Amino acid sequence: MLVLALRSVRQRPGRFLATLLSAFLGAAIVMAFNSLHDTAGAPGVDAVSSETLRTAAGVVGGYGTLLVFFAVASALTVNVRQRAAELELLRCSGATPGQLKRMVVGEAVAVALVGTAAAVLPAVLGGRLLVELFQDTGQVARSVDHSFGAVALSSGVGVTLVASAGAALLAVRRVTRGRRTVRRRPVFAWAALAAGAVAASSTFAFSATDEMLMAFPAQGAILLSVGFALMAPKLLTGVLGRLALGGASGWLAVRNLRRRAGELSGILMALILFTAVSTATLTMQAVESDEVAASGTVKSVDAKNLETLNYTVVGIIVVFVCVMLVNSLYAATTYRGREVGQQRLAGATPGQVLGVVGVEGLVLTVVGLLFGTAAALAGIVPFTVVRSDAVLPGQLVGVWVAVAAVGAAATVGTSLFTARRVLRTPAVRAVGATA
């Protein structure tokens, strides 16, 4: 089966492009930040610079590992789901479930190795830029030189391979045993929601000047967003059950979303996580910066380090979520070529098809923003109350508008762009090619 996996990748490399891109970006980010461990351990590095570098590598490296797993899992889930007929044919030909798992995992590992190898040079350059960034903000001494060594290389290879293999295993298990996976998901979702509520409520136990004040509401928002993300299929189904859109495009879009709620859960998960983490982190950092400026005090090295880490984490999340959304939406919309062809043969105009796809993307965006904002507010409100004696900060509106614009552009824009490409194929050919 491993030979078959390698042949599958070699014969149809375009099918694995989304997985390759996710593995490449993930490996580059993980190696770039873990190279800070190599830099911190180099001879002649002072204690303050070493602590700053190790803190950044530990915090962002952890987020990077999680995002690599989510991005690769999202790409592989779409890939495996679209190959259901192929996998079923292999089973009818005598392949066992274990052999199919080894084939899919082998494909993922092969693609991950290629992505990791391609990411080494960008990781070296990225790590060097990170050190220069910390030096420009005065957190790392100018005498410190960037080092890319065993820690960066081993972590990049190990994290990417493990994430790819684990995500591939989960993806094929979802297709072959979807019901069991769905039954387990609510347990983890409710656990994440409970932990998030406790973490956000713990904010009131700290004083306004406590250095750990931002940590607990931020973790609370993240955990709540994870809980909502795990419940994405039920949340989408619940909203659609109460949603009534007028017009042929609206009616058909709601029906399509109801039928494909499970398939679209990955897209909704990415939107919820992106909205919650970005809105909560950027808003709380803006409140903190304004309060420090109002008090007239000078930011400490730890405060500068935290601010840099917050903006870096949000930047990484934005990149990964955009990649996940574009990959998932592009694959899902392209896979609907036969459906689009049937609609056109039934009398639908290209404008009506684009209208349906646009409404679907808009509904997904609104649902993702709704629950992501709820998770973010659960962390923002306690932090703002303790830090500034207000309830809702004035910085929230600007941050939320920017986050919503990015999410909407990625979701609706990718859907419409891909639908236009699908419409270029003649309807008869689209139906016949996938029949």
Coordinates of C-alpha atoms in Angstrom, one line a residue:
M1 CA 0.0 0.0 0.0
L2 CA 2.9 2.4 0.6
V3 CA 4.0 1.8 -3.0
L4 CA 0.5 2.6 -4.1
A5 CA 0.5 5.7 -2.0
L6 CA 3.7 7.0 -3.6
R7 CA 2.3 6.3 -7.1
S8 CA -0.9 8.1 -6.2
V9 CA 1.0 11.2 -5.2
R10 CA 3.2 11.0 -8.3
Q11 CA 0.4 10.5 -10.8
R12 CA -1.9 13.2 -9.4
P13 CA 0.2 15.8 -7.6
G14 CA -2.4 18.5 -8.0
R15 CA -4.8 16.7 -5.7
F16 CA -2.3 17.0 -2.9
L17 CA -1.5 20.7 -3.5
A18 CA -3.6 22.0 -0.6
T19 CA -1.9 19.5 1.8
L20 CA 1.5 20.4 0.5
L21 CA 0.9 24.1 1.0
S22 CA -0.3 23.5 4.6
A23 CA 2.7 21.3 5.4
F24 CA 5.1 23.8 3.8
L25 CA 3.7 26.8 5.8
G26 CA 3.5 24.8 9.0
A27 CA 7.0 23.5 8.8
A28 CA 8.4 27.0 7.9
I29 CA 6.7 28.6 10.9
V30 CA 7.6 25.8 13.4
M31 CA 11.2 25.8 12.3
A32 CA 11.5 29.6 12.2
F33 CA 10.3 30.0 15.8
N34 CA 12.1 26.9 17.1
S35 CA 15.3 28.3 15.7
L36 CA 15.1 30.9 18.5
H37 CA 15.9 28.0 20.9
D38 CA 19.1 27.4 18.9
T39 CA 19.8 31.1 19.0
A40 CA 19.1 31.3 22.7
G41 CA 21.4 28.4 23.5
A42 CA 24.4 29.8 21.4
P43 CA 27.5 30.9 23.3
G44 CA 27.7 34.5 24.5
V45 CA 23.9 35.2 24.6
D46 CA 22.9 37.2 27.7
A47 CA 20.2 36.0 30.1
V48 CA 17.5 38.6 29.1
S49 CA 17.9 37.9 25.4
S50 CA 17.9 34.1 26.0
E51 CA 14.6 34.3 28.1
T52 CA 12.9 36.5 25.4
L53 CA 13.9 34.1 22.6
R54 CA 12.9 31.0 24.5
T55 CA 9.5 32.5 25.5
A56 CA 8.7 33.4 22.0
A57 CA 9.7 30.0 20.7
G58 CA 7.7 28.2 23.3
V59 CA 4.5 30.2 23.0
V60 CA 4.3 30.7 19.2
G61 CA 5.8 27.3 18.6
G62 CA 2.9 25.7 20.5
Y63 CA 0.3 27.7 18.6
G64 CA 2.1 26.8 15.3
T65 CA 2.0 23.1 16.1
L66 CA -1.7 23.3 16.8
L67 CA -2.4 25.3 13.6
V68 CA -0.3 22.9 11.5
F69 CA -2.5 20.0 12.7
F70 CA -5.8 21.9 12.0
A71 CA -4.6 23.1 8.5
V72 CA -3.3 19.7 7.4
A73 CA -6.4 17.9 8.9
S74 CA -8.7 20.3 7.0
A75 CA -7.0 19.7 3.7
L76 CA -6.8 16.0 4.1
T77 CA -10.4 15.6 5.2
V78 CA -11.6 17.3 2.0
N79 CA -9.2 15.2 0.0
V80 CA -10.3 11.9 1.6
R81 CA -14.0 12.7 1.4
Q82 CA -13.7 13.5 -2.3
R83 CA -12.0 10.1 -2.9
A84 CA -14.8 8.1 -1.2
A85 CA -15.6 6.3 -4.5
E86 CA -11.9 5.5 -5.1
L87 CA -11.5 4.1 -1.5
E88 CA -14.7 2.1 -1.9
L89 CA -13.4 0.6 -5.1
L90 CA -10.2 -0.4 -3.4
R91 CA -12.2 -2.0 -0.6
C92 CA -14.3 -4.0 -3.1
S93 CA -11.0 -5.1 -4.7
G94 CA -9.9 -6.7 -1.5
A95 CA -8.2 -3.9 0.4
T96 CA -8.7 -4.0 4.2
P97 CA -9.4 -0.9 6.3
G98 CA -5.9 -1.1 7.7
Q99 CA -4.4 -1.1 4.3
L100 CA -6.5 1.9 3.3
K101 CA -5.3 3.8 6.4
R102 CA -1.7 3.0 5.6
M103 CA -2.1 4.2 2.0
V104 CA -3.7 7.6 3.1
V105 CA -1.1 8.0 5.9
G106 CA 1.7 7.2 3.5
E107 CA 0.5 9.8 1.0
A108 CA 0.3 12.4 3.8
V109 CA 3.8 11.6 5.1
A110 CA 5.3 11.7 1.6
V111 CA 3.7 15.1 0.9
A112 CA 4.8 16.3 4.4
L113 CA 8.4 15.4 3.7
V114 CA 8.4 17.4 0.4
G115 CA 6.8 20.4 2.2
T116 CA 9.3 20.2 5.1
A117 CA 12.3 20.1 2.7
A118 CA 11.0 23.1 0.8
A119 CA 10.4 25.0 4.0
V120 CA 14.0 24.9 5.3
L121 CA 15.3 28.0 3.5
P122 CA 12.2 30.2 4.2
A123 CA 12.5 29.1 7.9
V124 CA 16.1 30.2 8.0
L125 CA 15.2 33.6 6.6
G126 CA 12.1 33.9 8.8
G127 CA 14.1 33.1 11.9
R128 CA 16.6 35.7 11.1
L129 CA 13.9 38.3 10.6
L130 CA 12.4 37.4 14.0
V131 CA 15.7 38.0 15.7
E132 CA 16.0 41.4 14.0
L133 CA 12.5 42.2 15.0
F134 CA 13.3 41.5 18.7
Q135 CA 16.5 43.5 18.4
D136 CA 14.6 46.5 16.9
T137 CA 12.2 46.6 19.9
G138 CA 15.1 46.3 22.4
Q139 CA 14.2 42.9 23.7
V140 CA 17.3 41.1 22.3
A141 CA 20.9 42.5 22.3
R142 CA 22.3 43.6 19.0
S143 CA 25.3 41.2 19.5
V144 CA 23.1 38.1 19.2
D145 CA 23.4 36.3 15.9
H146 CA 20.6 34.0 14.5
S147 CA 21.4 30.3 14.7
F148 CA 19.5 27.5 12.8
G149 CA 20.4 24.2 14.3
A150 CA 19.2 20.8 15.4
V151 CA 16.3 22.0 17.5
A152 CA 14.7 23.9 14.6
L153 CA 15.3 21.1 12.1
S154 CA 14.1 18.2 14.3
S155 CA 11.1 20.1 15.5
G156 CA 10.0 21.0 12.0
V157 CA 10.4 17.5 10.6
G158 CA 8.9 15.9 13.7
V159 CA 5.9 18.2 14.2
T160 CA 5.0 18.2 10.5
L161 CA 5.2 14.5 10.0
V162 CA 3.3 13.7 13.2
A163 CA 0.6 16.2 12.4
S164 CA 0.3 15.0 8.9
A165 CA 0.1 11.3 9.9
G166 CA -2.3 12.0 12.7
A167 CA -4.5 14.2 10.6
A168 CA -4.6 11.6 7.8
L169 CA -5.5 8.9 10.2
L170 CA -8.4 11.0 11.6
A171 CA -9.5 12.0 8.1
V172 CA -9.9 8.4 6.9
R173 CA -11.5 7.4 10.2
R174 CA -14.1 10.1 9.7
V175 CA -15.0 8.8 6.3
T176 CA -15.1 5.2 7.4
R177 CA -16.6 5.6 10.9
G178 CA -18.2 9.1 10.8
R179 CA -20.9 8.3 13.4
R180 CA -18.5 7.3 16.2
T181 CA -16.5 10.5 15.6
V182 CA -19.6 12.6 15.8
R183 CA -20.6 11.0 19.1
R184 CA -17.3 11.7 20.7
R185 CA -17.1 15.3 19.6
P186 CA -19.8 16.8 22.0
V187 CA -17.8 15.5 25.0
F188 CA -14.7 17.5 24.0
A189 CA -16.8 20.5 23.0
W190 CA -18.6 20.8 26.3
A191 CA -15.3 20.2 28.2
A192 CA -13.7 23.1 26.2
L193 CA -16.7 25.4 26.8
A194 CA -16.6 24.6 30.6
A195 CA -12.8 25.2 30.8
G196 CA -13.1 28.4 28.8
A197 CA -15.8 29.8 31.1
V198 CA -13.7 29.0 34.1
A199 CA -10.6 30.6 32.6
A200 CA -12.6 33.8 31.6
S201 CA -14.2 34.1 35.0
S202 CA -10.8 33.8 36.7
T203 CA -9.9 37.2 35.3
F204 CA -11.8 38.8 38.2
A205 CA -9.4 37.3 40.7
F206 CA -6.5 39.5 39.4
S207 CA -5.8 43.2 39.9
A208 CA -5.6 45.7 37.1
T209 CA -1.8 45.8 37.1
D210 CA -1.1 42.1 37.4
E211 CA 1.2 40.8 34.7
M212 CA -0.9 37.6 34.2
L213 CA -4.2 39.6 33.8
M214 CA -4.4 39.1 30.0
A215 CA -3.5 35.4 30.0
F216 CA -6.7 34.0 31.5
P217 CA -9.3 35.9 29.4
A218 CA -7.3 35.1 26.3
Q219 CA -7.1 31.4 27.1
G220 CA -10.8 31.5 28.0
A221 CA -11.7 33.0 24.6
I222 CA -9.6 30.4 22.8
L223 CA -11.1 27.5 24.7
L224 CA -14.6 28.8 24.1
S225 CA -13.9 29.2 20.4
V226 CA -12.6 25.6 20.3
G227 CA -15.8 24.4 22.0
F228 CA -17.9 26.2 19.5
A229 CA -15.7 25.0 16.6
L230 CA -16.2 21.4 17.7
M231 CA -20.0 22.0 17.7
A232 CA -19.9 23.6 14.2
P233 CA -22.2 21.1 12.4
K234 CA -24.9 21.4 15.1
L235 CA -24.5 25.2 15.3
L236 CA -24.8 25.5 11.5
T237 CA -27.8 23.2 11.4
G238 CA -29.5 25.1 14.3
V239 CA -29.1 28.5 12.6
L240 CA -30.3 27.1 9.2
G241 CA -33.4 25.7 10.9
R242 CA -34.4 29.2 11.9
L243 CA -33.2 30.9 8.7
A244 CA -35.6 31.8 5.9
L245 CA -34.1 33.5 2.9
G246 CA -36.3 34.8 0.0
G247 CA -35.7 34.3 -3.7
A248 CA -34.6 31.2 -5.6
S249 CA -30.9 31.7 -4.7
G250 CA -31.6 32.1 -1.0
W251 CA -33.9 29.1 -0.8
L252 CA -31.5 26.8 -2.7
A253 CA -28.5 28.1 -0.7
V254 CA -30.2 27.1 2.6
R255 CA -31.1 23.7 1.3
N256 CA -27.5 23.1 0.1
L257 CA -26.0 24.2 3.4
R258 CA -28.4 21.9 5.3
R259 CA -27.4 19.0 3.2
R260 CA -23.7 19.7 3.4
A261 CA -23.5 20.8 7.0
G262 CA -21.1 18.1 8.0
E263 CA -18.8 18.8 5.0
L264 CA -18.7 22.5 5.7
S265 CA -17.9 22.1 9.4
G266 CA -14.2 22.5 8.7
I267 CA -14.7 25.9 7.1
L268 CA -16.9 27.1 9.9
M269 CA -14.4 25.8 12.5
A270 CA -11.7 27.9 10.9
L271 CA -13.9 31.0 10.8
I272 CA -14.9 30.7 14.5
L273 CA -11.3 30.2 15.7
F274 CA -10.0 33.1 13.5
T275 CA -12.7 35.5 14.7
A276 CA -12.4 34.7 18.4
V277 CA -8.6 34.6 18.7
S278 CA -8.0 37.6 16.5
T279 CA -10.7 39.8 18.0
A280 CA -9.9 38.9 21.6
T281 CA -6.1 39.2 21.3
L282 CA -6.0 42.4 19.3
T283 CA -8.7 44.2 21.4
M284 CA -7.2 43.2 24.7
Q285 CA -3.7 44.3 23.5
A286 CA -5.1 47.6 22.3
V287 CA -6.8 48.2 25.7
E288 CA -3.5 47.3 27.5
S289 CA -1.4 49.6 25.3
D290 CA -3.9 52.6 25.8
E291 CA -4.0 52.1 29.6
V292 CA -0.2 52.0 29.8
A293 CA 0.0 55.2 27.6
A294 CA -2.6 56.9 29.8
S295 CA -0.7 56.1 33.0
G296 CA 2.5 57.6 31.6
T297 CA 4.6 54.5 32.5
V298 CA 7.2 52.9 30.3
K299 CA 6.6 49.4 29.0
S300 CA 8.8 46.8 30.6
V301 CA 10.7 44.2 28.5
D302 CA 8.1 41.6 29.5
A303 CA 5.3 43.8 28.4
K304 CA 7.0 44.5 25.0
N305 CA 7.6 40.8 24.6
L306 CA 4.0 40.0 25.3
E307 CA 2.8 42.6 22.8
T308 CA 5.2 41.2 20.1
L309 CA 4.0 37.7 20.8
N310 CA 0.3 38.7 20.6
Y311 CA 0.7 40.4 17.2
T312 CA 2.8 37.5 15.9
V313 CA 0.3 34.9 17.0
V314 CA -2.5 36.8 15.3
G315 CA -0.5 37.2 12.2
I316 CA 0.2 33.4 12.0
I317 CA -3.4 32.6 12.7
V318 CA -4.6 35.0 9.9
V319 CA -2.2 33.3 7.4
F320 CA -3.2 29.8 8.4
V321 CA -6.9 30.4 8.5
C322 CA -6.8 32.1 5.1
V323 CA -4.9 29.1 3.7
M324 CA -7.4 26.7 5.3
L325 CA -10.4 28.6 4.0
V326 CA -9.0 29.0 0.5
N327 CA -8.0 25.4 0.3
S328 CA -11.2 24.0 1.7
L329 CA -13.5 26.2 -0.3
Y330 CA -11.6 25.8 -3.5
A331 CA -11.7 22.0 -3.2
A332 CA -15.3 21.9 -2.1
T333 CA -16.6 24.2 -4.8
T334 CA -14.5 22.5 -7.5
Y335 CA -15.9 19.2 -6.4
R336 CA -19.4 20.4 -7.1
G337 CA -18.8 20.7 -10.8
R338 CA -21.4 18.1 -11.6
E339 CA -24.0 19.7 -9.4
V340 CA -23.4 23.1 -11.0
G341 CA -23.7 21.5 -14.5
Q342 CA -27.0 19.9 -13.5
Q343 CA -28.3 23.2 -12.3
R344 CA -27.4 24.9 -15.6
L345 CA -29.0 22.1 -17.6
A346 CA -32.1 22.6 -15.5
G347 CA -32.3 26.2 -16.6
A348 CA -30.2 28.1 -14.0
T349 CA -28.2 31.0 -15.4
P350 CA -24.5 31.6 -14.4
G351 CA -25.7 34.6 -12.4
Q352 CA -28.1 32.5 -10.4
V353 CA -25.4 29.9 -9.7
L354 CA -23.1 32.6 -8.5
G355 CA -25.9 34.0 -6.4
V356 CA -26.4 30.6 -4.7
V357 CA -22.7 30.2 -4.0
G358 CA -22.4 33.8 -2.8
V359 CA -25.3 33.4 -0.3
E360 CA -23.8 30.1 1.0
G361 CA -20.5 31.9 1.7
L362 CA -22.3 34.8 3.3
V363 CA -24.3 32.6 5.6
L364 CA -21.1 30.7 6.6
T365 CA -19.4 34.0 7.3
V366 CA -22.2 35.3 9.4
V367 CA -22.5 32.1 11.5
G368 CA -18.7 32.0 12.0
L369 CA -18.5 35.7 13.0
L370 CA -21.5 35.2 15.4
F371 CA -20.1 32.4 17.5
G372 CA -16.5 33.6 17.2
T373 CA -17.5 37.1 18.5
A374 CA -19.4 35.5 21.3
A375 CA -16.3 33.6 22.4
A376 CA -14.1 36.7 22.0
L377 CA -16.5 38.9 24.1
A378 CA -16.4 36.3 26.9
G379 CA -12.7 37.1 27.3
I380 CA -12.8 40.8 26.4
V381 CA -15.5 41.9 28.8
P382 CA -13.9 40.6 32.0
F383 CA -10.5 41.9 31.0
T384 CA -11.8 45.4 30.2
V385 CA -13.8 45.5 33.4
V386 CA -10.8 44.7 35.5
R387 CA -8.2 46.8 33.5
S388 CA -10.2 49.9 32.7
D389 CA -13.5 49.8 34.7
A390 CA -15.4 49.9 31.4
V391 CA -17.5 47.0 30.0
L392 CA -17.0 47.2 26.2
P393 CA -13.8 48.9 25.0
G394 CA -13.9 51.5 22.2
Q395 CA -11.2 49.7 20.3
L396 CA -13.5 46.7 19.8
V397 CA -15.5 48.1 16.8
G398 CA -12.4 48.8 14.7
V399 CA -10.8 45.5 15.4
W400 CA -14.0 43.5 14.7
V401 CA -14.7 45.3 11.4
A402 CA -11.1 44.5 10.2
V403 CA -11.5 40.8 11.3
A404 CA -14.9 40.5 9.7
A405 CA -13.6 42.0 6.5
V406 CA -10.8 39.5 6.2
G407 CA -13.1 36.6 7.0
A408 CA -15.7 37.7 4.5
A409 CA -13.2 38.3 1.8
A410 CA -11.6 34.9 2.3
T411 CA -14.8 33.0 2.4
V412 CA -17.1 34.7 -0.1
G413 CA -14.3 35.8 -2.4
T414 CA -12.8 32.3 -2.7
S415 CA -16.3 30.8 -3.2
L416 CA -17.2 33.2 -6.0
F417 CA -13.8 33.0 -7.7
T418 CA -13.9 29.2 -7.7
A419 CA -17.5 29.1 -8.9
R420 CA -16.5 31.3 -11.9
R421 CA -13.8 28.8 -12.8
V422 CA -16.3 25.9 -12.6
L423 CA -18.8 27.8 -14.8
R424 CA -16.2 28.0 -17.6
T425 CA -16.6 24.2 -18.1
P426 CA -19.6 23.5 -20.4
A427 CA -22.5 22.0 -18.5
V428 CA -22.8 18.8 -20.6
R429 CA -19.1 18.1 -20.1
A430 CA -19.2 18.9 -16.4
V431 CA -22.1 16.4 -15.9
G432 CA -20.5 13.8 -18.1
A433 CA -17.0 14.0 -16.7
T434 CA -18.1 13.4 -13.1
A435 CA -21.0 11.0 -13.8

